[in-house]
Coordinates of C-alpha atoms in Angstrom, one line a residue:
Chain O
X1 CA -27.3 6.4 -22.4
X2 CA -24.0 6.1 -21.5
X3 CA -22.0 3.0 -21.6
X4 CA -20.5 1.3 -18.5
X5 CA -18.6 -1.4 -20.2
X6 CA -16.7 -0.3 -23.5
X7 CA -16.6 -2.7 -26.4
X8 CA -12.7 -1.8 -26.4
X9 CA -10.9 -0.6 -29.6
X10 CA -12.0 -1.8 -32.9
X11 CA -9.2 -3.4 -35.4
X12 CA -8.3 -0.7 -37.0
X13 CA -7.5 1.5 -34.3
X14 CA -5.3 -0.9 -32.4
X15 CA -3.3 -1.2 -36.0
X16 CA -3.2 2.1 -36.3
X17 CA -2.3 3.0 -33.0
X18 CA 0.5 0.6 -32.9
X19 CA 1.9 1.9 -36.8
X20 CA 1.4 5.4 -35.4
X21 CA 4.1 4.6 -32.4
X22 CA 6.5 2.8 -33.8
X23 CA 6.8 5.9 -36.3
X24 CA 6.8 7.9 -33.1
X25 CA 9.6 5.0 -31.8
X26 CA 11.8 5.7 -34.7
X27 CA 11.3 9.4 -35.1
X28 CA 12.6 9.5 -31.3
X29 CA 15.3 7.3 -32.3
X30 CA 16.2 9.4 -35.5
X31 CA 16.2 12.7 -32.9
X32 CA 18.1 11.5 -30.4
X33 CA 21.1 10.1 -32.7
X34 CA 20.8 13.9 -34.3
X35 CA 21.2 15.8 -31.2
X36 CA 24.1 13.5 -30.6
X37 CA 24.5 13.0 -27.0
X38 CA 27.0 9.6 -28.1
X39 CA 29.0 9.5 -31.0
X40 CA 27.1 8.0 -34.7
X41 CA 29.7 5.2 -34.6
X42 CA 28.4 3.8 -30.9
X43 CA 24.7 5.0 -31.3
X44 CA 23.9 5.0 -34.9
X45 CA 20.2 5.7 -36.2
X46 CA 17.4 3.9 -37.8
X47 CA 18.5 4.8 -41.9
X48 CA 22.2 3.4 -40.9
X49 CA 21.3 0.1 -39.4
X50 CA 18.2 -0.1 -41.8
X51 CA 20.9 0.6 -44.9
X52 CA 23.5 -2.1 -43.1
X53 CA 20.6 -4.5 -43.0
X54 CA 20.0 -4.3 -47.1
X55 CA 23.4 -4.4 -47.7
X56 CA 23.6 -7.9 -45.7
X57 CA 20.6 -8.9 -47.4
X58 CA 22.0 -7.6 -51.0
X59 CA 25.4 -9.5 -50.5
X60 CA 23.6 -12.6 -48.9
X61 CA 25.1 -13.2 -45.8
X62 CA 21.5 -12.2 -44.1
X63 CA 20.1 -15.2 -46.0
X64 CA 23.1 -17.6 -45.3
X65 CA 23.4 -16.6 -41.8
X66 CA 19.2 -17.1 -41.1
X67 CA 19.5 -20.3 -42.9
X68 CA 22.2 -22.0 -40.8
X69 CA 20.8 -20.8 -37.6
X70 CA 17.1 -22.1 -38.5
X71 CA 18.5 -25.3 -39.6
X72 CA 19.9 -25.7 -36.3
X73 CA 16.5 -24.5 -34.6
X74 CA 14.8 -26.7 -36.2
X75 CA 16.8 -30.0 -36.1
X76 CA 17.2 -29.0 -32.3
X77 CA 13.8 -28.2 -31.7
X78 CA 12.6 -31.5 -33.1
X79 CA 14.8 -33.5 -31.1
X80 CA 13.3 -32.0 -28.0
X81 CA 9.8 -32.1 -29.2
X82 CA 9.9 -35.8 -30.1
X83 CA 12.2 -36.1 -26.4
X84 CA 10.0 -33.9 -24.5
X85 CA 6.6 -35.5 -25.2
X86 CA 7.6 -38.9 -24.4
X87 CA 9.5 -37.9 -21.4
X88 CA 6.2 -36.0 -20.3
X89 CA 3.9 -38.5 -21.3
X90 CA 6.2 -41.1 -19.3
X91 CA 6.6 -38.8 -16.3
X92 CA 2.4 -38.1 -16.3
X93 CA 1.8 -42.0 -16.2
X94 CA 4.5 -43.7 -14.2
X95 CA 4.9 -42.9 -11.1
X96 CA 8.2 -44.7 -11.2
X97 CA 9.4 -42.6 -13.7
X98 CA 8.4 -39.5 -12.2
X99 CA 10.2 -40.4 -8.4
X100 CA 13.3 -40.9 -10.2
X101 CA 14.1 -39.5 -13.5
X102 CA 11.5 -36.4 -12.6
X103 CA 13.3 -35.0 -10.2
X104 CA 16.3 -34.9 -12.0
X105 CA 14.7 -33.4 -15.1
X106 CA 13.2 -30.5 -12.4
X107 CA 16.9 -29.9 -11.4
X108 CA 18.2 -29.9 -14.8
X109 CA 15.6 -27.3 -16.2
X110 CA 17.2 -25.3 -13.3
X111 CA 20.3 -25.0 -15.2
X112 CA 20.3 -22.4 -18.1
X113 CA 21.5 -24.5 -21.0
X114 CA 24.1 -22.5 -22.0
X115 CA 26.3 -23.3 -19.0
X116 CA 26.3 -26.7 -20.9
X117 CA 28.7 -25.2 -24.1
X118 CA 31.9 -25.5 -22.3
X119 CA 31.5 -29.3 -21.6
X120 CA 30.0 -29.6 -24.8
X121 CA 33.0 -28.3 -26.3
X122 CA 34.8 -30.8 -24.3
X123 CA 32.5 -33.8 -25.2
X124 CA 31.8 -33.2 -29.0
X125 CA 34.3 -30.7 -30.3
X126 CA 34.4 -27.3 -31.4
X127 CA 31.9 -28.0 -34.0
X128 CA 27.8 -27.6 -34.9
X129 CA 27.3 -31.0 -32.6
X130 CA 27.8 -28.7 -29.5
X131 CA 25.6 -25.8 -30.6
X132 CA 23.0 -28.5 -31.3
X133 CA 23.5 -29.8 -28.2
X134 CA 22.6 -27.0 -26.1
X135 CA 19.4 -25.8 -27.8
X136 CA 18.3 -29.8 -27.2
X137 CA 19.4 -28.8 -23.6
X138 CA 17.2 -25.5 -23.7
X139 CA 14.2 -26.6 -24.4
X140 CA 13.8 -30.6 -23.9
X141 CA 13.4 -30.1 -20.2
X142 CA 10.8 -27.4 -20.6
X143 CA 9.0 -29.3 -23.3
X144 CA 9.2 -32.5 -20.8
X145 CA 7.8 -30.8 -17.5
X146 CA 5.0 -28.5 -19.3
X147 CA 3.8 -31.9 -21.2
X148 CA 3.4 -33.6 -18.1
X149 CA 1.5 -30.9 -16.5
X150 CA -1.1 -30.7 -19.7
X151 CA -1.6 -34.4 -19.0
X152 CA -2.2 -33.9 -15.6
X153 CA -4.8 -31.3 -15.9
X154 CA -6.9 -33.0 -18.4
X155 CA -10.6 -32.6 -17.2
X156 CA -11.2 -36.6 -15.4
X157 CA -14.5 -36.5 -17.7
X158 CA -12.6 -36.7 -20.7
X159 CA -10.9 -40.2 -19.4
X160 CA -13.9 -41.6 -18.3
X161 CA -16.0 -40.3 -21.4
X162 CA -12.9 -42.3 -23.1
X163 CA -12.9 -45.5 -21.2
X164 CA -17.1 -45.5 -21.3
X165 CA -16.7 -45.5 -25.0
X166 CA -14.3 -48.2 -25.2
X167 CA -11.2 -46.6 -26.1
X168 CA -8.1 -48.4 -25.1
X169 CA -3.8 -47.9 -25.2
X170 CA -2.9 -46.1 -28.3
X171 CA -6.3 -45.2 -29.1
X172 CA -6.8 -43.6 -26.1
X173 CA -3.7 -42.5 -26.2
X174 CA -3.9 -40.5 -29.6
X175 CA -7.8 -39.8 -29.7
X176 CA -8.5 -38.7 -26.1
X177 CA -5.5 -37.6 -24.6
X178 CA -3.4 -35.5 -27.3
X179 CA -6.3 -33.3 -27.7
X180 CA -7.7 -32.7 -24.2
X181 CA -4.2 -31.9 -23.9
X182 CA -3.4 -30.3 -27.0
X183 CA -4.6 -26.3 -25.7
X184 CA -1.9 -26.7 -22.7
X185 CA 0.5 -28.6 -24.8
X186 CA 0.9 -26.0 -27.2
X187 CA 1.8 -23.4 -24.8
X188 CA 4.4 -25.6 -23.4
X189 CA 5.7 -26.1 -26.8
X190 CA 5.7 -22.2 -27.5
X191 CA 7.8 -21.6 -24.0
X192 CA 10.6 -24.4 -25.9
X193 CA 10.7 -22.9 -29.1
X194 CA 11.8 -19.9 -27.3
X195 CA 14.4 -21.3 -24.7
X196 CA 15.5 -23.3 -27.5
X197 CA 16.4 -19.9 -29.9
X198 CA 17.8 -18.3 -26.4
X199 CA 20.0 -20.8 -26.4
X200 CA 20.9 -21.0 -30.0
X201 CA 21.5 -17.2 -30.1
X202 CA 24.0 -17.9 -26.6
X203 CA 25.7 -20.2 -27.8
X204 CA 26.1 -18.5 -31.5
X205 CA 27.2 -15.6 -29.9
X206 CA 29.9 -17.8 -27.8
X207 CA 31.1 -20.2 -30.6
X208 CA 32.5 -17.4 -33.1
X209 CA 33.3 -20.0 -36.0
X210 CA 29.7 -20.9 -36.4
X211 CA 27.7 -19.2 -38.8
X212 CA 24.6 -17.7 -37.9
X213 CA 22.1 -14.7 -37.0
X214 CA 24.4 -14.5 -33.3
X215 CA 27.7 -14.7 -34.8
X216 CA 26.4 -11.3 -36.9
X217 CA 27.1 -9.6 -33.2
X218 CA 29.8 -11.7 -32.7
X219 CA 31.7 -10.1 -36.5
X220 CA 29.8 -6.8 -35.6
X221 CA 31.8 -6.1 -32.9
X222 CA 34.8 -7.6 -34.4
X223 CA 34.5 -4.8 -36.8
X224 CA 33.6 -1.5 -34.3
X225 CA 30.2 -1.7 -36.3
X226 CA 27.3 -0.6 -34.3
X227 CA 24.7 -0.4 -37.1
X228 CA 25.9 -4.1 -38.2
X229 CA 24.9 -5.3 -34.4
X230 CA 21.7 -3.5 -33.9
X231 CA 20.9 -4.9 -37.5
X232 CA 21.8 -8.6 -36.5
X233 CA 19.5 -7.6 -33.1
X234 CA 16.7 -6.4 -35.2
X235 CA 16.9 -9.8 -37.5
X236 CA 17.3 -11.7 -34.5
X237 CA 13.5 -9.9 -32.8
X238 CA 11.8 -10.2 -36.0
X239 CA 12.5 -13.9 -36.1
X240 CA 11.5 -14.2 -32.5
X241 CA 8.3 -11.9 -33.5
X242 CA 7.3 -14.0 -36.6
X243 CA 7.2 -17.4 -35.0
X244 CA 6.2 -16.3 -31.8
X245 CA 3.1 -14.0 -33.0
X246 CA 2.4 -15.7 -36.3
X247 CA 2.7 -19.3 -36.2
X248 CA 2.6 -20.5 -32.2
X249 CA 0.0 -17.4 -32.0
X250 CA -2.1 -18.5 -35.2
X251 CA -2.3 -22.3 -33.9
X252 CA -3.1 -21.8 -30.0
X253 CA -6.0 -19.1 -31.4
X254 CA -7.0 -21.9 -33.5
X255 CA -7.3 -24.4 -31.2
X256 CA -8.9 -22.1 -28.7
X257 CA -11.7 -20.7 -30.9
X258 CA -12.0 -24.8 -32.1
X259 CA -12.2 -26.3 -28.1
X260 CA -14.3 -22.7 -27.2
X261 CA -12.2 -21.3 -25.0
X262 CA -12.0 -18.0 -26.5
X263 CA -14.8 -16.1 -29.3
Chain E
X1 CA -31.6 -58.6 -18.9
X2 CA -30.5 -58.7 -15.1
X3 CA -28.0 -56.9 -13.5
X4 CA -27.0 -58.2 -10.2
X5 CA -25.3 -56.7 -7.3
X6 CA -24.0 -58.8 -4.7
X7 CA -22.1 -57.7 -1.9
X8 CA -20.6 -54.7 -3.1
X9 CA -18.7 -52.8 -0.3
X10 CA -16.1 -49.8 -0.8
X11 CA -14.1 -47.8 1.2
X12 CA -12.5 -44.7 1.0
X13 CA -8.9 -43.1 2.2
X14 CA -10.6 -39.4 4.0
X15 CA -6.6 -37.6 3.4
X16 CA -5.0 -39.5 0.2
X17 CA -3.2 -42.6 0.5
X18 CA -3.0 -43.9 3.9
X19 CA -5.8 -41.6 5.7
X20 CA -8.3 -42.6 7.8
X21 CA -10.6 -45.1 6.3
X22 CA -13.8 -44.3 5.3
X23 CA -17.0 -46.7 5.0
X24 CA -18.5 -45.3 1.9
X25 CA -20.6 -48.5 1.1
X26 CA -21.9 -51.4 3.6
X27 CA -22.4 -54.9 1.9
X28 CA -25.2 -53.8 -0.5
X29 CA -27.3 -56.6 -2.8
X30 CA -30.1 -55.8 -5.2
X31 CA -31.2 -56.6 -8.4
X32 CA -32.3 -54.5 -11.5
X33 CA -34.3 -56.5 -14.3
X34 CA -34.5 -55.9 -17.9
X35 CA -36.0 -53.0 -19.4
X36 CA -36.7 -51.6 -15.8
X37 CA -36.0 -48.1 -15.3
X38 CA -34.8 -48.2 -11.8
X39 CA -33.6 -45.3 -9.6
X40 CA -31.5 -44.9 -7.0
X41 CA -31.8 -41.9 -4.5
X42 CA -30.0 -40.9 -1.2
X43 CA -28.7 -38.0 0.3
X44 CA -25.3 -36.3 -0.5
X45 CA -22.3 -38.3 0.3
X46 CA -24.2 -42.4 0.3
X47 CA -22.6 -43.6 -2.5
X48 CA -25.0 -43.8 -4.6
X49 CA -22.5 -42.2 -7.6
X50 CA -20.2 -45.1 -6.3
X51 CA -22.8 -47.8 -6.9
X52 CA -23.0 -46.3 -10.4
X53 CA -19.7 -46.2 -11.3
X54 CA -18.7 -49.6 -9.8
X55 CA -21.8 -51.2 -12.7
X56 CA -20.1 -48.7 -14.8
X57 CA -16.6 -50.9 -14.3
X58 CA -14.6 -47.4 -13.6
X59 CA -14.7 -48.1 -9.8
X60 CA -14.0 -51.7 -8.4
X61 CA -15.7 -52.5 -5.4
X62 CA -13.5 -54.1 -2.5
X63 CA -15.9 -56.9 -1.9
X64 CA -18.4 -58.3 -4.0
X65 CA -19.4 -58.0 -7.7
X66 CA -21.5 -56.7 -10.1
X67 CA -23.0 -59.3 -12.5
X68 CA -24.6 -58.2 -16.2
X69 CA -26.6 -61.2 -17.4
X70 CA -24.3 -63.4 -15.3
X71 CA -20.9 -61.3 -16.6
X72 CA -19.0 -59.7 -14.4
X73 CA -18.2 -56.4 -14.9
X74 CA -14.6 -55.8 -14.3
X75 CA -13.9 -52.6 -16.5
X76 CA -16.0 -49.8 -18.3
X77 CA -16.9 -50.3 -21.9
X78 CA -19.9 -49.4 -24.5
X79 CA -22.5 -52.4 -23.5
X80 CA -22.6 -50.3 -20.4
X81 CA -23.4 -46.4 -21.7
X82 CA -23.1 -43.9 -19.3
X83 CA -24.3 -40.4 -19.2
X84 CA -22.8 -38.0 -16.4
X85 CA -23.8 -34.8 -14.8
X86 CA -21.4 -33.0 -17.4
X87 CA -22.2 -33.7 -21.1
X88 CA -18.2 -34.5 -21.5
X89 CA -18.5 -33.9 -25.1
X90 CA -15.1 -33.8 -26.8
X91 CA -14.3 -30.4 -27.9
X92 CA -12.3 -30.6 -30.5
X93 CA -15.0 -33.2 -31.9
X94 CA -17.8 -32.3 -34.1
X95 CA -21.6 -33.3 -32.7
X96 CA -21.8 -36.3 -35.1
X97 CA -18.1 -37.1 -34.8
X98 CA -19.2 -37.2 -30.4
X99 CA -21.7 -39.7 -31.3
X100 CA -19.9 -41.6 -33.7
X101 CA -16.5 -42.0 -32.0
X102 CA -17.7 -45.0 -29.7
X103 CA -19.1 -46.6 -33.2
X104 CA -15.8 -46.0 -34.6
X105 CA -13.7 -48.0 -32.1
X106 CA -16.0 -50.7 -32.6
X107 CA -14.9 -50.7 -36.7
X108 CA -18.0 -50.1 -37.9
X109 CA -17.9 -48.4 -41.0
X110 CA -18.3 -44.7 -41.9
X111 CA -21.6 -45.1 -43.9
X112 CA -23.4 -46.9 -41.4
X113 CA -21.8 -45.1 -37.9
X114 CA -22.9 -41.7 -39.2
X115 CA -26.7 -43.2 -40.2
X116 CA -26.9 -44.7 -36.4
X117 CA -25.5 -41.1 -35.2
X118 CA -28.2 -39.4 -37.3
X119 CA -30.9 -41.7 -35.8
X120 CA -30.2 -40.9 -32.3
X121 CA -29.4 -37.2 -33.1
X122 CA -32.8 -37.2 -34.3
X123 CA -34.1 -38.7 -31.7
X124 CA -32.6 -36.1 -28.8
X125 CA -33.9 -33.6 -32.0
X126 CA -30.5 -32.2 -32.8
X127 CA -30.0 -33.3 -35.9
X128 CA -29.3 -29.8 -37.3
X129 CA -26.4 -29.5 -35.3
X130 CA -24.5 -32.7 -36.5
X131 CA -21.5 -30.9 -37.7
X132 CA -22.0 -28.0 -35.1
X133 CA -19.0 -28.0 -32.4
X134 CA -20.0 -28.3 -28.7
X135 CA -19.5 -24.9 -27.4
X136 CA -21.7 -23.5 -30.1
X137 CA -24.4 -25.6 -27.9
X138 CA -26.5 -24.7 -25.4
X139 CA -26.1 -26.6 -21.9
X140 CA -29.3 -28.5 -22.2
X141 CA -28.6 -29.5 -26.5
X142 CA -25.2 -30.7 -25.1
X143 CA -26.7 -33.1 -22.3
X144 CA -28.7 -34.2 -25.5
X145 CA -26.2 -35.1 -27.2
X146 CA -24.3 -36.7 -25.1
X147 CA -27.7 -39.4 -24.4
X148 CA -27.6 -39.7 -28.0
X149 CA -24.1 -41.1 -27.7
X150 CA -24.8 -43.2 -25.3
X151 CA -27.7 -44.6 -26.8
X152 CA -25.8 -44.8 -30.4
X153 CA -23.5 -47.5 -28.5
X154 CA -26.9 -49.7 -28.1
X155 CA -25.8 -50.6 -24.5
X156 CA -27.8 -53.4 -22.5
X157 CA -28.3 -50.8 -19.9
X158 CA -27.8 -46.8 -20.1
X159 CA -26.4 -45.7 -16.4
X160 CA -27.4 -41.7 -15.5
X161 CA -25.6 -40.5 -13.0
X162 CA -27.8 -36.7 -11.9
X163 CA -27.8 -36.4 -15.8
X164 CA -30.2 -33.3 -15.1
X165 CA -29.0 -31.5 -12.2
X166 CA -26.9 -29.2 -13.5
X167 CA -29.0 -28.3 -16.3
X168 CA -31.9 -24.9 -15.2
X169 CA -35.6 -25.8 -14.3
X170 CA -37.3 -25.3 -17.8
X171 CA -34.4 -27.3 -19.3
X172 CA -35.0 -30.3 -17.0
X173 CA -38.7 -30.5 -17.0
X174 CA -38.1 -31.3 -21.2
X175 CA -35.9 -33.4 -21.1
X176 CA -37.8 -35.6 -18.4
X177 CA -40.2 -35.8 -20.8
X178 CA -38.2 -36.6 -23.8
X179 CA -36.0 -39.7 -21.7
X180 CA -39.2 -40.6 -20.5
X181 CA -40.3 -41.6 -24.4
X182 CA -36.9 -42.1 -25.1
X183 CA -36.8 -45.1 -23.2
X184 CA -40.5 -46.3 -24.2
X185 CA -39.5 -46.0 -27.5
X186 CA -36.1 -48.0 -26.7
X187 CA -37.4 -49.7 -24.4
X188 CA -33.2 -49.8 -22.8
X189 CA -32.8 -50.6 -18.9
X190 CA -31.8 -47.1 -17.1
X191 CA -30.4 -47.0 -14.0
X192 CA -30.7 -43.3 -12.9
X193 CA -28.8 -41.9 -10.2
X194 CA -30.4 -38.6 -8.8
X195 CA -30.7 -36.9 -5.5
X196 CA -34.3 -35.4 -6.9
X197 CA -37.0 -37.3 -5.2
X198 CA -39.9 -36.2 -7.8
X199 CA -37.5 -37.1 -10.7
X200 CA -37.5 -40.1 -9.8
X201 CA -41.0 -40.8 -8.5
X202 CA -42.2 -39.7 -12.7
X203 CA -39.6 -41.2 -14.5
X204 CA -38.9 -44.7 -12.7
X205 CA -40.5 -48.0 -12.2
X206 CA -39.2 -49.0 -9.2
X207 CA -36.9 -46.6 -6.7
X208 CA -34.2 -47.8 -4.3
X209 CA -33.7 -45.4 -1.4
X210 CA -30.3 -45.2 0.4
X211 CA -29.1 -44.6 4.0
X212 CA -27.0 -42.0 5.2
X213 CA -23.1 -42.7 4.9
X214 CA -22.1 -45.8 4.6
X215 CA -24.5 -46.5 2.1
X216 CA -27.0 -49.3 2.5
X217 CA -30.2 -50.2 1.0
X218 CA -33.1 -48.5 3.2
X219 CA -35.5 -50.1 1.0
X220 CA -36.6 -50.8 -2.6
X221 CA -40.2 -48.7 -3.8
X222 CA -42.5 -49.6 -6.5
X223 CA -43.4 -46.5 -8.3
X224 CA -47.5 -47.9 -9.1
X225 CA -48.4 -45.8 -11.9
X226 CA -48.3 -46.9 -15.4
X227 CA -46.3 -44.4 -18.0
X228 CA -46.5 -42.3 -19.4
X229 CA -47.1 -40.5 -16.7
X230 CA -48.4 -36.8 -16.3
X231 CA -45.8 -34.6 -14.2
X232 CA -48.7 -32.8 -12.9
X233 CA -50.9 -35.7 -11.4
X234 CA -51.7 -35.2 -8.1
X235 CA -51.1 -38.9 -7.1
X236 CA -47.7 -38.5 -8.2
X237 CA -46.9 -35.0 -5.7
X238 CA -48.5 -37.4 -3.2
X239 CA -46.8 -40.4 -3.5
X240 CA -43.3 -37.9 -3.8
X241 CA -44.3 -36.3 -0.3
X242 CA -44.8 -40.0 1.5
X243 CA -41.1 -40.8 -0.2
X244 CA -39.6 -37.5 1.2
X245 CA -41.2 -38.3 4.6
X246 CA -39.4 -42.0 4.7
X247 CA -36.6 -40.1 3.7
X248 CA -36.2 -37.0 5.9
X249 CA -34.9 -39.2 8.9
X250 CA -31.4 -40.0 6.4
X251 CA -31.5 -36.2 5.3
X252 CA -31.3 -35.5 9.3
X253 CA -28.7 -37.6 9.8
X254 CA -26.5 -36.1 7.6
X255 CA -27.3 -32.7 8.5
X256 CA -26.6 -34.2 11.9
X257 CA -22.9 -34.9 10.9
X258 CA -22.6 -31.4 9.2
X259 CA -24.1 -29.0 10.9
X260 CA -23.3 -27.4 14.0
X261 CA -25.5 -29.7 17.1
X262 CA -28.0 -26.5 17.4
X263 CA -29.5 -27.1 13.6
X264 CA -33.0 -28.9 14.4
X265 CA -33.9 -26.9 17.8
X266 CA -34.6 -23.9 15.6
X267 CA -38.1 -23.3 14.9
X268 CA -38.0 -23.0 11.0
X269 CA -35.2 -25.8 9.7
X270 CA -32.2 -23.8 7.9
X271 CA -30.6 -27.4 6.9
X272 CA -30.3 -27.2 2.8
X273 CA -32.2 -30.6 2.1
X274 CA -30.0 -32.8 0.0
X275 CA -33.4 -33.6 -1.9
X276 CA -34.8 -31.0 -4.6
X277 CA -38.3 -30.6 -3.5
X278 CA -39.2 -27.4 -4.7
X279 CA -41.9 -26.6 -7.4
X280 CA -41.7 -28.8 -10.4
X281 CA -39.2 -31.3 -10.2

């Protein structure tokens, strides 16, 4: 009999679908750089950036330069993690807090971070203190508004499941409401991590002197070198790629398949 | 065991704060004696959820009080167990750690927390599924579970507010039977909040019936037949129709309020009864 309702792909197929076009991708690539349209030095093709990529790992500035720009990410990203939540939590249970220092956390999450560097430059000098500053701009706010919407939406039965029980402040606090909200917290803490590396990478790209995966563009350009950009680009994407897909992906599947919300 | 309700009257904003007021509950008084398992039924909207949750201490009542062996209640806790229409299992909680987390806030230790959770697990028959996680149960196994952790707490009185009326026919009609030795065996005061008029008439001692909105108590019924009781005896569907007759005048006058004014001049009623009184209960 005929199906109605496919099963969908298997695993191996989607994998081997997606290896097969990306070969495809770089073929295409590879052509069009051949038939040159643009010059090699503008437009160069997969084997030059690939071979300017090992070269930057071989002489180590790949390393150096990933290394200062996740030590960044990850002091800034902590700051706003540990800010956001407590801002959220605040702004989900006071209403005081929400009438006034809400709305002004709304309208700052308007603002795109980066258009905080040049007063930064201003306030803290031309040093790492203003990078810092604006990915702890990028993705506080975010972290802030998304935690007080996962505290919001918490099912009511959980609270009163919580209260009936006889859990009370921290308790309640730590046991019932960090995981009913921990499926939408995680999102909101995903959409950070990645307003907090746009910023980084903005900001890198701005403040030459720093060191970092941005300022590769940044000397890249300097130097006419096409394959050295599209190799800092490509190092840039498969940072976004690992923690994106890997880590924040990994976790909310965990907690999904643990809470049932998806097989 | 006495539980005491004097007075209690609550009101309701109809569009958020500031709305029009609405009388949800008149002054209501009644009490409910130890070991009793005493029902209250009404049709949709008399507060009979709110009388629950105000013994419960997650509503306050604006005039009045609720007394538990002379206490007051004032705020929800575990000597007051509730089981909802939802299970409200914790998902991220494993069957046994459901039942145990109300054991844990008390401090009591690990050892003897998980043997209580294994005796009432056992007792809903679900001790197979301790360390299952609750979506891995079934609707039904889940409502179990969550009696068992309300009956691990060893409350003075387990409030049921429409435990069973989400749950499918089949599913309902077994686990009437098992709360009905549940409590014989525990011999725990249940106050059961249902809209089900045969639930209540085989499960309860006595039965108070409520008016339309605002709720008040139309009057307090002594269920005479001795448990356990057989769901099939005649003498029960009887006694059930001579209920649903006192009752039918509140069902009318909320249909009244609902419907459009031409509802009850039609020759068959198409009014959806508030009260399940199909087949079976």
């Amino acid at each position: 009999m005929k199906r109605l309702v496919s099963d969908g792909p298997l695993l191996w197929q989607r994998i081997g679908v997606k290896i097969a076009f990306a070969a495809f991708v770089v073929a295409l690539w590879e052509g069009v750089v051949r038939m040159q349209f643009v010059p090699e030095y503008l437009f160069p093709g997969p084997f030059a950036v690939l071979s300017r990529l090992a070269a930057m790992a071989w002489d180590g500035t790949l390393i150096a330069s990933v290394q200062a720009s996740m030590g960044r990410m990850l002091l800034g990203y902590a700051i706003s993690v540990v800010g956001g939540l407590a801002i959220g939590v605040l702004a989900a249970r006071s209403w005081l807090f929400k009438e006034t220092f809400g709305s002004v956390i709304l309208a700052l999450q308007s603002l795109p971070s980066i258009c905080w560097l040049p007063l930064a430059l201003i306030w803290v000098g031309l040093d790492e203190r203003a990078v810092l500053f604006v990915v702890v701009l990028g993705a506080l706010f975010s972290i802030a508004t998304s935690t007080e919407g996962a505290i919001r939406n918490i099912p009511p039965i959980y609270t009163k499941v919580g209260l009936v029980l006889g859990a009370r402040g921290i308790r309640f606090a730590k046991d019932i409401l960090f995981f009913a909200a921990l499926p939408e917290l995680i999102g909101g803490l995903k959409i950070g991590w990645t307003f907090a590396w746009r910023s980084l990478m903005a900001a890198e790209l701005i403040r030459a002197n720093v060191k970092g995966v941005g300022h590769i563009l940044e000397v890249g350009r300097n130097y006419n070198d096409s394959a050295m950009m599209l190799a800092g680009m490509l190092t840039i994407l498969g940072i976004s790629l690992t923690v994106d897909i890997l880590f924040f992906g990994n976790i909310e599947r965990r907690v999904r398949r643990r809470y049932g919300l998806e097989k | 065991m006495r539980i005491e309700f004097s007075e209690i009257s609550k009101s309701f904003s109809a569009n958020g704060k500031g709305g029009q007021r609405i009388q949800a509950l008149l002054p209501v008084n009644f009490v409910i004696e130890g070991g009793e398992f005493f029902s209250i039924i009404g049709p949709s909207g008399c507060g009979k959820s709110t009388l629950l949750n105000i013994l419960a201490g997650l509503e306050s009542p604006d005039t009045g009080f609720v007394t538990v062996d002379g206490t007051r209640v004032e705020r929800p806790g575990p000597q007051r167990a509730v089981v909802f229409q939802e299970a409200g299992l914790m998902p991220w909680m494993t069957v046994s750690a459901n039942v145990e987390y109300g054991l844990k806030l008390q401090g009591i230790p690990r050892a003897e927390r998980r043997e209580r959770a294994m005796k009432f697990l056992k007792m809903v028959h679900l001790s197979r599924y301790a360390e299952a996680l609750p979506h891995q149960l079934s609707g039904g196994m889940r409502q179990r579970v969550s009696i068992a952790r309300a009956l691990a707490l060893e409350p003075r009185v387990l409030l049921m507010d429409e435990p069973f009326s989400a749950l499918d026919a089949q599913t309902r009609d077994v686990l009437h039977d098992e709360l009905q030795r549940i409590w014989q065996e525990t011999r725990t005061t249940i106050v059961f909040v249902t809209h089900n008029i045969r639930e209540a008439v085989y499960l309860s001692d006595r039965i108070l019936i409520m008016t339309a909105s605002p709720g008040r108590v139309k009057r307090i019924t002594t269920v005479p037949f001795a448990h356990p009781r057989q769901k099939s005896s005649t003498e029960l569907s009887a006694f059930a129709a001579m209920l649903h007759d006192q009752i039918k005048e509140e069902v009318d006058k909320v249909a009244a309020t609902e419907l459009d004014p031409d509802w009850d001049k039609r020759p068959v009623p198409v009014a959806p009864l508030p009260y399940g009184t199909g087949e079976g209960i």
